[in-house]
Amino acid sequence: MTREEVPEGFGYDGQGTVLWVPALADPTKPTVAELTAETVVALTYSLYGATGYSLAATETPRPIDRYTLDQTLNAEGTVAYALTLLYVFNPSDPTPAETVLGVRGTPGYLIHILGYENGTEIEADTVITDVVPVRTARSFTTPATKNTEAHKQTSPSITGEVLHDVKVVAGA
């Protein structure tokens, strides 16, 4: 067997985008027009630190029992998601995240594009890492600590199916 090549990865710095999109006609086929509309709010740099956007998945495996088998097998089961967002806030000059995430009860979509240079125009065939349908929820101020910016935490309600690796389409 030939020794395998070491694939090149990428650094996260500057390689991601998080957007607030108020509406998508079909979340499985978001369009360039929907993702670049004037109502879309870029949240990436209003999010705080490495955990500013945290979508965690937990899978509950499905147990499988077989007649006389002395072992329980398992298969993929249901998935539960928890979304936590940390965002910077400033009472005298509200951040983009505050204007969206800080308003409780607003429906929309969080679009996360990882490995895509921030500021790059979204085009057809761009692969979206996560499409998360949400309704904004309460925000809580995090405890003040030295050498940190003030920030809040929120966990929006996930209101529909979370989609991964969704291609953007050219339609209007």
PDB file of C-alpha atoms in Angstrom, residues 17-23 33-47 85 87 94-103 106-113 118 122 136:
ATOM      1  CA  THR A  17     -19.897  34.004   7.491  1.00  0.00           C
ATOM      2  CA  VAL A  18     -23.043  34.037   9.612  1.00  0.00           C
ATOM      3  CA  LEU A  19     -26.110  35.776   8.198  1.00  0.00           C
ATOM      4  CA  TRP A  20     -29.607  36.546   9.470  1.00  0.00           C
ATOM      5  CA  VAL A  21     -32.062  35.957   6.626  1.00  0.00           C
ATOM      6  CA  PRO A  22     -35.664  36.939   7.413  1.00  0.00           C
ATOM      7  CA  ALA A  23     -37.259  34.617   4.834  1.00  0.00           C
ATOM      8  CA  ALA A  33     -31.192  37.078  -4.260  1.00  0.00           C
ATOM      9  CA  GLU A  34     -32.550  35.884  -0.882  1.00  0.00           C
ATOM     10  CA  LEU A  35     -29.065  35.741   0.662  1.00  0.00           C
ATOM     11  CA  THR A  36     -28.011  39.163  -0.612  1.00  0.00           C
ATOM     12  CA  ALA A  37     -31.279  41.073  -0.073  1.00  0.00           C
ATOM     13  CA  GLU A  38     -31.204  44.386   1.797  1.00  0.00           C
ATOM     14  CA  THR A  39     -33.053  42.738   4.700  1.00  0.00           C
ATOM     15  CA  VAL A  40     -30.194  40.274   5.316  1.00  0.00           C
ATOM     16  CA  VAL A  41     -28.010  41.162   8.311  1.00  0.00           C
ATOM     17  CA  ALA A  42     -24.366  40.050   8.474  1.00  0.00           C
ATOM     18  CA  LEU A  43     -23.721  38.822  12.028  1.00  0.00           C
ATOM     19  CA  THR A  44     -20.278  37.240  11.793  1.00  0.00           C
ATOM     20  CA  TYR A  45     -18.199  39.920  13.469  1.00  0.00           C
ATOM     21  CA  SER A  46     -20.935  40.833  15.946  1.00  0.00           C
ATOM     22  CA  LEU A  47     -20.618  37.320  17.376  1.00  0.00           C
ATOM     23  CA  LEU A  85     -25.091  32.464  20.193  1.00  0.00           C
ATOM     24  CA  TYR A  87     -23.029  38.458  20.645  1.00  0.00           C
ATOM     25  CA  PRO A  94     -26.189  48.720  18.949  1.00  0.00           C
ATOM     26  CA  THR A  95     -24.352  46.017  17.013  1.00  0.00           C
ATOM     27  CA  PRO A  96     -25.969  44.280  14.012  1.00  0.00           C
ATOM     28  CA  ALA A  97     -26.532  41.201  16.188  1.00  0.00           C
ATOM     29  CA  GLU A  98     -28.390  43.249  18.803  1.00  0.00           C
ATOM     30  CA  THR A  99     -30.794  44.591  16.197  1.00  0.00           C
ATOM     31  CA  VAL A 100     -31.796  41.032  15.253  1.00  0.00           C
ATOM     32  CA  LEU A 101     -30.942  38.604  18.041  1.00  0.00           C
ATOM     33  CA  GLY A 102     -31.832  41.067  20.780  1.00  0.00           C
ATOM     34  CA  VAL A 103     -35.456  41.273  19.612  1.00  0.00           C
ATOM     35  CA  THR A 106     -38.617  37.193  15.450  1.00  0.00           C
ATOM     36  CA  PRO A 107     -38.698  34.307  12.949  1.00  0.00           C
ATOM     37  CA  GLY A 108     -35.937  33.880  10.388  1.00  0.00           C
ATOM     38  CA  TYR A 109     -32.967  31.788   9.344  1.00  0.00           C
ATOM     39  CA  LEU A 110     -29.385  31.668  10.507  1.00  0.00           C
ATOM     40  CA  ILE A 111     -27.094  30.878   7.614  1.00  0.00           C
ATOM     41  CA  HIS A 112     -23.603  29.634   8.487  1.00  0.00           C
ATOM     42  CA  ILE A 113     -21.032  29.335   5.721  1.00  0.00           C
ATOM     43  CA  ASN A 118     -15.858  36.663   4.949  1.00  0.00           C
ATOM     44  CA  ILE A 122     -22.381  34.772  -2.368  1.00  0.00           C
ATOM     45  CA  THR A 136     -35.270  34.638  18.477  1.00  0.00           C
TER      46      THR A 136
END
